[in-house]
PDB file of C-alpha atoms in Angstrom:
ATOM      1  CA  UNK A 814      15.393  14.522  -0.340  1.00 44.00           C
ATOM      2  CA  UNK A 815      18.617  12.546  -0.533  1.00 46.00           C
ATOM      3  CA  UNK A 816      20.856  11.454   2.258  1.00 47.00           C
ATOM      4  CA  UNK A 817      24.157  13.238   2.620  1.00 43.00           C
ATOM      5  CA  UNK A 818      26.928  11.389   0.833  1.00 40.00           C
ATOM      6  CA  UNK A 819      28.862   9.044   3.029  1.00 39.00           C
ATOM      7  CA  UNK A 820      32.304  10.675   3.034  1.00 40.00           C
ATOM      8  CA  UNK A 821      34.405   9.694   6.008  1.00 43.00           C
ATOM      9  CA  UNK A 822      37.878  11.153   6.396  1.00 42.00           C
ATOM     10  CA  UNK A 823      40.480   8.531   5.745  1.00 41.00           C
ATOM     11  CA  UNK A 824      43.872   8.779   7.400  1.00 51.00           C
ATOM     12  CA  UNK A 825      45.661   8.332  10.669  1.00 53.00           C
ATOM     13  CA  UNK A 826      43.507   8.397  13.787  1.00 54.00           C
ATOM     14  CA  UNK A 827      44.329  10.073  17.058  1.00 55.00           C
ATOM     15  CA  UNK A 828      44.718   8.022  20.209  1.00 46.00           C
ATOM     16  CA  UNK A 829      41.439   9.488  21.464  1.00 49.00           C
ATOM     17  CA  UNK A 830      39.581   8.353  18.322  1.00 50.00           C
ATOM     18  CA  UNK A 831      41.068   4.870  18.645  1.00 44.00           C
ATOM     19  CA  UNK A 832      40.115   4.728  22.336  1.00 48.00           C
ATOM     20  CA  UNK A 833      36.532   5.776  21.513  1.00 49.00           C
ATOM     21  CA  UNK A 834      36.224   3.082  18.834  1.00 52.00           C
ATOM     22  CA  UNK A 835      37.686   0.377  21.064  1.00 54.00           C
ATOM     23  CA  UNK A 836      35.387   1.334  23.948  1.00 72.00           C
ATOM     24  CA  UNK A 837      32.334   1.408  21.661  1.00 73.00           C
ATOM     25  CA  UNK A 838      33.231  -1.991  20.219  1.00 82.00           C
ATOM     26  CA  UNK A 839      33.564  -3.411  23.704  1.00 90.00           C
ATOM     27  CA  UNK A 840      30.180  -1.972  24.722  1.00 93.00           C
ATOM     28  CA  UNK A 841      28.369  -3.397  21.708  1.00 95.00           C
ATOM     29  CA  UNK A 842      30.070  -6.790  22.047  1.00 96.00           C
ATOM     30  CA  UNK A 843      29.165  -7.022  25.730  1.00 96.00           C
ATOM     31  CA  UNK A 844      25.530  -6.108  25.033  1.00 97.00           C
ATOM     32  CA  UNK A 845      25.255  -8.607  22.182  1.00 97.00           C
ATOM     33  CA  UNK A 846      26.759 -11.269  24.445  1.00 97.00           C
ATOM     34  CA  UNK A 847      24.213 -10.420  27.148  1.00 98.00           C
ATOM     35  CA  UNK A 848      21.354 -10.846  24.686  1.00 98.00           C
ATOM     36  CA  UNK A 849      22.776 -14.113  23.422  1.00 98.00           C
ATOM     37  CA  UNK A 850      23.076 -15.365  27.001  1.00 97.00           C
ATOM     38  CA  UNK A 851      19.432 -14.513  27.727  1.00 98.00           C
ATOM     39  CA  UNK A 852      18.033 -15.822  24.445  1.00 98.00           C
ATOM     40  CA  UNK A 853      15.007 -18.098  24.580  1.00 98.00           C
ATOM     41  CA  UNK A 854      14.446 -20.628  21.735  1.00 98.00           C
ATOM     42  CA  UNK A 855      10.664 -20.317  21.953  1.00 98.00           C
ATOM     43  CA  UNK A 856      10.860 -16.520  21.727  1.00 98.00           C
ATOM     44  CA  UNK A 857      13.199 -16.804  18.757  1.00 98.00           C
ATOM     45  CA  UNK A 858      10.795 -19.143  16.967  1.00 98.00           C
ATOM     46  CA  UNK A 859       7.793 -16.914  17.666  1.00 98.00           C
ATOM     47  CA  UNK A 860       9.423 -13.719  16.372  1.00 98.00           C
ATOM     48  CA  UNK A 861      10.902 -15.476  13.352  1.00 97.00           C
ATOM     49  CA  UNK A 862       7.449 -16.722  12.371  1.00 97.00           C
ATOM     50  CA  UNK A 863       5.711 -13.410  13.143  1.00 97.00           C
ATOM     51  CA  UNK A 864       8.141 -11.091  11.328  1.00 97.00           C
ATOM     52  CA  UNK A 865       8.804 -13.020   8.158  1.00 95.00           C
ATOM     53  CA  UNK A 866      12.309 -13.011   6.715  1.00 95.00           C
ATOM     54  CA  UNK A 867      14.037 -11.753   9.857  1.00 97.00           C
ATOM     55  CA  UNK A 868      16.630 -13.154  12.257  1.00 97.00           C
ATOM     56  CA  UNK A 869      16.410 -13.150  16.057  1.00 98.00           C
ATOM     57  CA  UNK A 870      18.468 -14.344  18.982  1.00 98.00           C
ATOM     58  CA  UNK A 871      15.339 -14.816  21.070  1.00 98.00           C
ATOM     59  CA  UNK A 872      14.731 -11.885  23.457  1.00 98.00           C
ATOM     60  CA  UNK A 873      11.715  -9.663  24.057  1.00 98.00           C
ATOM     61  CA  UNK A 874      12.113  -5.938  24.708  1.00 98.00           C
ATOM     62  CA  UNK A 875      12.269  -6.109  28.554  1.00 98.00           C
ATOM     63  CA  UNK A 876      15.040  -8.694  28.298  1.00 98.00           C
ATOM     64  CA  UNK A 877      16.945  -6.616  25.756  1.00 98.00           C
ATOM     65  CA  UNK A 878      16.584  -3.561  27.998  1.00 98.00           C
ATOM     66  CA  UNK A 879      17.974  -5.584  30.895  1.00 98.00           C
ATOM     67  CA  UNK A 880      21.022  -6.587  28.838  1.00 98.00           C
ATOM     68  CA  UNK A 881      21.692  -2.970  27.849  1.00 97.00           C
ATOM     69  CA  UNK A 882      21.302  -1.662  31.410  1.00 96.00           C
ATOM     70  CA  UNK A 883      23.636  -4.347  32.733  1.00 95.00           C
ATOM     71  CA  UNK A 884      26.492  -3.214  30.510  1.00 95.00           C
ATOM     72  CA  UNK A 885      25.892   0.510  31.054  1.00 93.00           C
ATOM     73  CA  UNK A 886      25.747  -0.011  34.832  1.00 90.00           C
ATOM     74  CA  UNK A 887      29.028  -1.962  34.865  1.00 88.00           C
ATOM     75  CA  UNK A 888      30.676   0.975  33.126  1.00 82.00           C
ATOM     76  CA  UNK A 889      29.247   3.580  35.465  1.00 72.00           C
ATOM     77  CA  UNK A 890      32.689   4.389  36.881  1.00 69.00           C
ATOM     78  CA  UNK A 891      33.969   5.411  33.434  1.00 69.00           C
ATOM     79  CA  UNK A 892      30.629   6.505  31.978  1.00 71.00           C
ATOM     80  CA  UNK A 893      30.713   6.195  28.172  1.00 77.00           C
ATOM     81  CA  UNK A 894      30.448   9.543  26.418  1.00 90.00           C
ATOM     82  CA  UNK A 895      27.930  10.211  23.677  1.00 92.00           C
ATOM     83  CA  UNK A 896      30.419   9.482  20.895  1.00 92.00           C
ATOM     84  CA  UNK A 897      31.047   6.032  22.348  1.00 93.00           C
ATOM     85  CA  UNK A 898      27.335   5.397  22.843  1.00 95.00           C
ATOM     86  CA  UNK A 899      26.584   6.410  19.253  1.00 97.00           C
ATOM     87  CA  UNK A 900      29.338   4.191  17.861  1.00 96.00           C
ATOM     88  CA  UNK A 901      28.176   1.256  19.980  1.00 96.00           C
ATOM     89  CA  UNK A 902      24.549   1.822  18.968  1.00 97.00           C
ATOM     90  CA  UNK A 903      25.457   1.860  15.261  1.00 98.00           C
ATOM     91  CA  UNK A 904      27.410  -1.389  15.731  1.00 97.00           C
ATOM     92  CA  UNK A 905      24.339  -2.988  17.288  1.00 98.00           C
ATOM     93  CA  UNK A 906      21.972  -1.580  14.669  1.00 98.00           C
ATOM     94  CA  UNK A 907      24.128  -3.109  11.941  1.00 97.00           C
ATOM     95  CA  UNK A 908      23.779  -6.566  13.505  1.00 97.00           C
ATOM     96  CA  UNK A 909      21.679  -9.112  11.631  1.00 97.00           C
ATOM     97  CA  UNK A 910      19.480 -10.053  14.606  1.00 98.00           C
ATOM     98  CA  UNK A 911      16.482  -7.765  15.210  1.00 98.00           C
ATOM     99  CA  UNK A 912      16.667  -7.982  19.000  1.00 98.00           C
ATOM    100  CA  UNK A 913      20.309  -6.872  18.882  1.00 98.00           C
ATOM    101  CA  UNK A 914      19.247  -3.956  16.657  1.00 98.00           C
ATOM    102  CA  UNK A 915      16.685  -3.078  19.316  1.00 98.00           C
ATOM    103  CA  UNK A 916      19.493  -2.893  21.874  1.00 98.00           C
ATOM    104  CA  UNK A 917      21.132  -0.187  19.759  1.00 98.00           C
ATOM    105  CA  UNK A 918      17.873   1.754  19.694  1.00 98.00           C
ATOM    106  CA  UNK A 919      17.473   1.509  23.470  1.00 98.00           C
ATOM    107  CA  UNK A 920      21.073   2.593  23.984  1.00 97.00           C
ATOM    108  CA  UNK A 921      20.301   5.765  22.034  1.00 98.00           C
ATOM    109  CA  UNK A 922      16.837   6.515  23.387  1.00 98.00           C
ATOM    110  CA  UNK A 923      17.389   5.630  27.043  1.00 97.00           C
ATOM    111  CA  UNK A 924      21.072   6.332  27.689  1.00 96.00           C
ATOM    112  CA  UNK A 925      22.203   9.077  25.296  1.00 96.00           C
ATOM    113  CA  UNK A 926      21.417  12.667  26.415  1.00 95.00           C
ATOM    114  CA  UNK A 927      18.774  14.299  24.240  1.00 96.00           C
ATOM    115  CA  UNK A 928      21.118  17.255  23.676  1.00 96.00           C
ATOM    116  CA  UNK A 929      23.491  14.898  21.876  1.00 97.00           C
ATOM    117  CA  UNK A 930      20.864  12.679  20.271  1.00 98.00           C
ATOM    118  CA  UNK A 931      18.748  15.405  18.658  1.00 97.00           C
ATOM    119  CA  UNK A 932      21.493  16.958  16.536  1.00 97.00           C
ATOM    120  CA  UNK A 933      22.105  17.127  12.805  1.00 97.00           C
ATOM    121  CA  UNK A 934      25.405  15.272  13.144  1.00 97.00           C
ATOM    122  CA  UNK A 935      23.842  12.363  15.049  1.00 98.00           C
ATOM    123  CA  UNK A 936      20.919  12.127  12.633  1.00 98.00           C
ATOM    124  CA  UNK A 937      23.276  12.236   9.647  1.00 98.00           C
ATOM    125  CA  UNK A 938      25.328   9.394  11.151  1.00 98.00           C
ATOM    126  CA  UNK A 939      22.180   7.315  11.620  1.00 98.00           C
ATOM    127  CA  UNK A 940      21.060   8.064   8.065  1.00 98.00           C
ATOM    128  CA  UNK A 941      24.414   7.138   6.538  1.00 97.00           C
ATOM    129  CA  UNK A 942      25.263   4.069   8.600  1.00 98.00           C
ATOM    130  CA  UNK A 943      21.830   2.682   9.460  1.00 98.00           C
ATOM    131  CA  UNK A 944      19.016   3.797   7.162  1.00 97.00           C
ATOM    132  CA  UNK A 945      21.065   4.055   3.975  1.00 92.00           C
ATOM    133  CA  UNK A 946      22.592   0.657   4.697  1.00 95.00           C
ATOM    134  CA  UNK A 947      19.139  -0.973   5.044  1.00 95.00           C
ATOM    135  CA  UNK A 948      19.764  -1.915   8.682  1.00 97.00           C
ATOM    136  CA  UNK A 949      16.085  -1.395   9.605  1.00 96.00           C
ATOM    137  CA  UNK A 950      14.681  -3.177   6.578  1.00 95.00           C
ATOM    138  CA  UNK A 951      11.603  -4.873   8.050  1.00 96.00           C
ATOM    139  CA  UNK A 952       8.430  -3.422   9.502  1.00 97.00           C
ATOM    140  CA  UNK A 953       9.253  -4.399  13.088  1.00 97.00           C
ATOM    141  CA  UNK A 954      12.733  -2.843  13.163  1.00 98.00           C
ATOM    142  CA  UNK A 955      11.520   0.226  11.260  1.00 98.00           C
ATOM    143  CA  UNK A 956       8.707   0.846  13.723  1.00 98.00           C
ATOM    144  CA  UNK A 957      10.965   0.362  16.731  1.00 98.00           C
ATOM    145  CA  UNK A 958      13.532   2.737  15.238  1.00 98.00           C
ATOM    146  CA  UNK A 959      10.826   5.301  14.488  1.00 98.00           C
ATOM    147  CA  UNK A 960       9.139   5.033  17.896  1.00 97.00           C
ATOM    148  CA  UNK A 961      12.235   4.682  20.085  1.00 97.00           C
ATOM    149  CA  UNK A 962      14.822   6.870  18.360  1.00 98.00           C
ATOM    150  CA  UNK A 963      13.367   9.176  15.703  1.00 98.00           C
ATOM    151  CA  UNK A 964      10.304  10.000  17.798  1.00 97.00           C
ATOM    152  CA  UNK A 965      12.530  11.267  20.608  1.00 96.00           C
ATOM    153  CA  UNK A 966      14.524  13.303  18.098  1.00 98.00           C
ATOM    154  CA  UNK A 967      11.551  14.967  16.382  1.00 97.00           C
ATOM    155  CA  UNK A 968       9.938  15.841  19.710  1.00 96.00           C
ATOM    156  CA  UNK A 969      13.186  17.362  20.953  1.00 94.00           C
ATOM    157  CA  UNK A 970      12.173  20.848  19.837  1.00 94.00           C
ATOM    158  CA  UNK A 971      14.447  21.243  16.789  1.00 96.00           C
ATOM    159  CA  UNK A 972      12.132  22.060  13.885  1.00 97.00           C
ATOM    160  CA  UNK A 973      14.886  21.524  11.319  1.00 97.00           C
ATOM    161  CA  UNK A 974      15.097  17.889  12.428  1.00 98.00           C
ATOM    162  CA  UNK A 975      11.320  17.573  12.188  1.00 98.00           C
ATOM    163  CA  UNK A 976      11.451  18.606   8.533  1.00 97.00           C
ATOM    164  CA  UNK A 977      14.475  16.389   7.946  1.00 98.00           C
ATOM    165  CA  UNK A 978      12.658  13.284   9.161  1.00 98.00           C
ATOM    166  CA  UNK A 979       9.452  14.180   7.305  1.00 98.00           C
ATOM    167  CA  UNK A 980      11.561  14.393   4.142  1.00 98.00           C
ATOM    168  CA  UNK A 981      12.364  10.686   4.446  1.00 98.00           C
ATOM    169  CA  UNK A 982       9.026  10.193   2.705  1.00 98.00           C
ATOM    170  CA  UNK A 983      10.505  11.827  -0.392  1.00 96.00           C
ATOM    171  CA  UNK A 984      13.346   9.310  -0.734  1.00 95.00           C
ATOM    172  CA  UNK A 985      12.904   7.524  -4.038  1.00 93.00           C
ATOM    173  CA  UNK A 986      13.665   3.891  -4.794  1.00 92.00           C
ATOM    174  CA  UNK A 987      16.450   3.052  -7.233  1.00 90.00           C
ATOM    175  CA  UNK A 988      17.156   0.048  -9.420  1.00 84.00           C
ATOM    176  CA  UNK A 989      19.182  -1.498  -6.609  1.00 83.00           C
ATOM    177  CA  UNK A 990      17.572  -0.138  -3.436  1.00 87.00           C
ATOM    178  CA  UNK A 991      14.058  -0.003  -2.017  1.00 93.00           C
ATOM    179  CA  UNK A 992      13.555   2.664   0.627  1.00 96.00           C
ATOM    180  CA  UNK A 993      10.065   1.632   1.695  1.00 96.00           C
ATOM    181  CA  UNK A 994      11.062   1.367   5.358  1.00 97.00           C
ATOM    182  CA  UNK A 995      12.889   4.692   5.359  1.00 97.00           C
ATOM    183  CA  UNK A 996       9.670   6.320   4.158  1.00 98.00           C
ATOM    184  CA  UNK A 997       7.698   4.387   6.765  1.00 98.00           C
ATOM    185  CA  UNK A 998      10.007   5.780   9.469  1.00 98.00           C
ATOM    186  CA  UNK A 999       9.340   9.287   8.190  1.00 98.00           C
ATOM    187  CA  UNK A1000       5.646   8.813   8.942  1.00 98.00           C
ATOM    188  CA  UNK A1001       5.459   6.525  11.973  1.00 98.00           C
ATOM    189  CA  UNK A1002       7.844   8.763  13.966  1.00 98.00           C
ATOM    190  CA  UNK A1003       4.968  11.252  14.310  1.00 97.00           C
ATOM    191  CA  UNK A1004       2.340   8.826  15.554  1.00 95.00           C
ATOM    192  CA  UNK A1005      -0.058  10.580  17.982  1.00 87.00           C
ATOM    193  CA  UNK A1006       1.931  13.799  17.674  1.00 94.00           C
ATOM    194  CA  UNK A1007      -0.910  15.794  19.261  1.00 90.00           C
ATOM    195  CA  UNK A1008       0.491  15.182  22.738  1.00 90.00           C
ATOM    196  CA  UNK A1009       3.692  16.965  21.713  1.00 92.00           C
ATOM    197  CA  UNK A1010       2.240  19.625  19.442  1.00 93.00           C
ATOM    198  CA  UNK A1011       3.910  22.419  21.423  1.00 94.00           C
ATOM    199  CA  UNK A1012       7.334  21.073  20.379  1.00 95.00           C
ATOM    200  CA  UNK A1013       6.479  20.887  16.671  1.00 97.00           C
ATOM    201  CA  UNK A1014       6.024  23.437  13.857  1.00 96.00           C
ATOM    202  CA  UNK A1015       2.660  25.210  13.866  1.00 95.00           C
ATOM    203  CA  UNK A1016       1.705  23.583  10.549  1.00 96.00           C
ATOM    204  CA  UNK A1017       2.775  20.052  11.495  1.00 97.00           C
ATOM    205  CA  UNK A1018      -0.647  18.669  10.543  1.00 96.00           C
ATOM    206  CA  UNK A1019      -0.353  19.939   6.968  1.00 97.00           C
ATOM    207  CA  UNK A1020       3.258  18.768   6.730  1.00 98.00           C
ATOM    208  CA  UNK A1021       2.400  15.294   7.997  1.00 98.00           C
ATOM    209  CA  UNK A1022      -0.563  14.843   5.658  1.00 98.00           C
ATOM    210  CA  UNK A1023       1.704  15.850   2.759  1.00 98.00           C
ATOM    211  CA  UNK A1024       4.360  13.392   3.954  1.00 98.00           C
ATOM    212  CA  UNK A1025       1.822  10.579   4.113  1.00 98.00           C
ATOM    213  CA  UNK A1026       0.683  11.406   0.596  1.00 98.00           C
ATOM    214  CA  UNK A1027       4.274  11.367  -0.709  1.00 98.00           C
ATOM    215  CA  UNK A1028       4.910   7.999   0.906  1.00 98.00           C
ATOM    216  CA  UNK A1029       1.686   6.539  -0.503  1.00 98.00           C
ATOM    217  CA  UNK A1030       2.419   7.692  -4.036  1.00 97.00           C
ATOM    218  CA  UNK A1031       6.023   6.477  -3.889  1.00 97.00           C
ATOM    219  CA  UNK A1032       4.995   2.849  -3.362  1.00 96.00           C
ATOM    220  CA  UNK A1033       1.193   2.490  -3.358  1.00 96.00           C
ATOM    221  CA  UNK A1034       1.251  -1.256  -3.891  1.00 96.00           C
ATOM    222  CA  UNK A1035       3.411  -2.002  -0.867  1.00 96.00           C
ATOM    223  CA  UNK A1036       1.467  -3.369   2.090  1.00 97.00           C
ATOM    224  CA  UNK A1037       3.768  -1.803   4.679  1.00 97.00           C
ATOM    225  CA  UNK A1038       3.552   1.582   2.987  1.00 97.00           C
ATOM    226  CA  UNK A1039      -0.206   1.557   3.403  1.00 98.00           C
ATOM    227  CA  UNK A1040      -0.321   0.148   6.925  1.00 98.00           C
ATOM    228  CA  UNK A1041       2.214   2.671   8.233  1.00 98.00           C
ATOM    229  CA  UNK A1042       0.333   5.613   6.764  1.00 98.00           C
ATOM    230  CA  UNK A1043      -3.065   4.328   7.932  1.00 98.00           C
ATOM    231  CA  UNK A1044      -1.703   3.866  11.465  1.00 98.00           C
ATOM    232  CA  UNK A1045      -0.879   7.590  11.615  1.00 98.00           C
ATOM    233  CA  UNK A1046      -3.873   8.962   9.707  1.00 98.00           C
ATOM    234  CA  UNK A1047      -6.502   7.164  11.787  1.00 97.00           C
ATOM    235  CA  UNK A1048      -5.492   9.349  14.750  1.00 96.00           C
ATOM    236  CA  UNK A1049      -5.363  12.481  12.613  1.00 97.00           C
ATOM    237  CA  UNK A1050      -8.997  11.872  11.615  1.00 97.00           C
ATOM    238  CA  UNK A1051      -9.833  12.540  15.266  1.00 95.00           C
ATOM    239  CA  UNK A1052      -8.001  15.873  15.533  1.00 90.00           C
ATOM    240  CA  UNK A1053      -9.982  19.101  15.188  1.00 90.00           C
ATOM    241  CA  UNK A1054      -7.259  20.845  13.198  1.00 92.00           C
ATOM    242  CA  UNK A1055      -6.327  18.007  10.846  1.00 95.00           C
ATOM    243  CA  UNK A1056      -9.455  15.913  10.330  1.00 97.00           C
ATOM    244  CA  UNK A1057     -10.713  17.686   7.196  1.00 97.00           C
ATOM    245  CA  UNK A1058      -7.396  17.771   5.325  1.00 98.00           C
ATOM    246  CA  UNK A1059      -6.765  14.165   6.362  1.00 98.00           C
ATOM    247  CA  UNK A1060     -10.112  12.965   5.031  1.00 98.00           C
ATOM    248  CA  UNK A1061      -9.588  14.899   1.779  1.00 98.00           C
ATOM    249  CA  UNK A1062      -6.221  13.239   1.176  1.00 98.00           C
ATOM    250  CA  UNK A1063      -7.695   9.790   1.860  1.00 98.00           C
ATOM    251  CA  UNK A1064     -10.643  10.373  -0.470  1.00 98.00           C
ATOM    252  CA  UNK A1065      -8.468  11.910  -3.198  1.00 98.00           C
ATOM    253  CA  UNK A1066      -6.560   8.633  -3.430  1.00 98.00           C
ATOM    254  CA  UNK A1067      -9.530   6.342  -2.887  1.00 97.00           C
ATOM    255  CA  UNK A1068      -8.666   3.776  -5.604  1.00 97.00           C
ATOM    256  CA  UNK A1069      -5.214   3.172  -4.103  1.00 98.00           C
ATOM    257  CA  UNK A1070      -6.247   2.019  -0.648  1.00 98.00           C
ATOM    258  CA  UNK A1071      -6.385  -1.688   0.114  1.00 98.00           C
ATOM    259  CA  UNK A1072      -9.178  -3.221   2.147  1.00 97.00           C
ATOM    260  CA  UNK A1073      -6.725  -3.730   5.019  1.00 98.00           C
ATOM    261  CA  UNK A1074      -5.659  -0.070   4.965  1.00 98.00           C
ATOM    262  CA  UNK A1075      -9.250   1.225   4.829  1.00 98.00           C
ATOM    263  CA  UNK A1076     -10.143  -0.908   7.826  1.00 98.00           C
ATOM    264  CA  UNK A1077      -7.152   0.494   9.699  1.00 98.00           C
ATOM    265  CA  UNK A1078      -8.008   4.078   8.728  1.00 98.00           C
ATOM    266  CA  UNK A1079     -11.483   3.750  10.264  1.00 98.00           C
ATOM    267  CA  UNK A1080     -10.457   1.841  13.383  1.00 97.00           C
ATOM    268  CA  UNK A1081     -10.879   4.846  15.723  1.00 97.00           C
ATOM    269  CA  UNK A1082     -14.081   6.184  14.152  1.00 98.00           C
ATOM    270  CA  UNK A1083     -17.426   5.489  15.769  1.00 96.00           C
ATOM    271  CA  UNK A1084     -19.827   3.105  14.059  1.00 95.00           C
ATOM    272  CA  UNK A1085     -22.219   5.963  13.289  1.00 96.00           C
ATOM    273  CA  UNK A1086     -19.515   8.326  12.036  1.00 97.00           C
ATOM    274  CA  UNK A1087     -20.383   8.972   8.342  1.00 97.00           C
ATOM    275  CA  UNK A1088     -16.676   9.076   7.468  1.00 98.00           C
ATOM    276  CA  UNK A1089     -16.447   5.402   8.362  1.00 98.00           C
ATOM    277  CA  UNK A1090     -18.744   4.235   5.583  1.00 97.00           C
ATOM    278  CA  UNK A1091     -17.312   6.861   3.235  1.00 98.00           C
ATOM    279  CA  UNK A1092     -13.757   5.494   3.627  1.00 98.00           C
ATOM    280  CA  UNK A1093     -14.739   1.835   3.624  1.00 98.00           C
ATOM    281  CA  UNK A1094     -16.713   2.417   0.434  1.00 97.00           C
ATOM    282  CA  UNK A1095     -13.852   4.022  -1.499  1.00 97.00           C
ATOM    283  CA  UNK A1096     -13.095   2.384  -4.834  1.00 93.00           C
TER     284      UNK A1096
END
C-alpha cells in the first residue's frame, strides 16, 4: 500500500476557501494558546522523561480537552463546519508539542461529525498531511491517533476504510523515511475490536492477524513494532474465532519475539493456560 500522492491544486483561491483557512487558523491558534496558558512545568517534565525524544507544553488529556471545548464553545454562534475543523485539526497535529497534537485528535474525534470524519477524503487528507509527514512519530502520539481518530473511523461502518487502515501495515520504509508508527497505527486502531464486530468485515480476525504479521516482518527488531502487535494479539488469544489463528502466527515467528513482547502476549492468559508457557518458551 502507498499513500496517495500529495497533489494539491495550485492557483487562485475563492473567498470561501480563504475564509475557511483563516477561520481554521484562528481555531488552531486559540486552542494552542489555551494549552500554553494551562501548561504545568511538572507535567511537561514528566511527559518529556516518559516519552523520550518528544516535546510537550505540559498538559494532560483532561486539560487539553478543556482547552479544545473552550474554543469550540466560544464559536458556538458561528459553528465551524467540518472543513474548518479538519484544517484546524491538521494544523494542531503538525505542531511539535505532543499535547497540542492531542488537541487536534480530540477536535476530530469529539467535535467532527462521524459522517464527515469517516470518509475517504478525510482519511486521505490525514494520510498526506499527518502520517506521511511523520507528525505522529512517537509511540504516544501514534497510539492516541489510533485510539482517538482512526478507531472511530474504522468502527464507522465503512469496510473500505477498514481495509485502508489495515493496509498501513504494508507501508514499507525507504532510505529516508521510517514508517514504523504508521504501521503501528494500522494495528492499534483495532484494539479490542470484538465489541464492534458487527461494524467490521466478517473476516476481520483473519485480516487483523495478517496485518500484525506484515507489521512484524516489516520491522521485527523495532521495540514499538513488537509492543503494538502484542497489545492487540493478547486480546485476540481470548477470542473464540481468532485464538487458533492468532496462536499459529505467534508460534510461526517464535524466534522474532522479544522477551518483553512474549510477556505482553501472555498477559491476559491464565497461569494454567498451556499457551502461556508455550509462548514464553518460544526461541
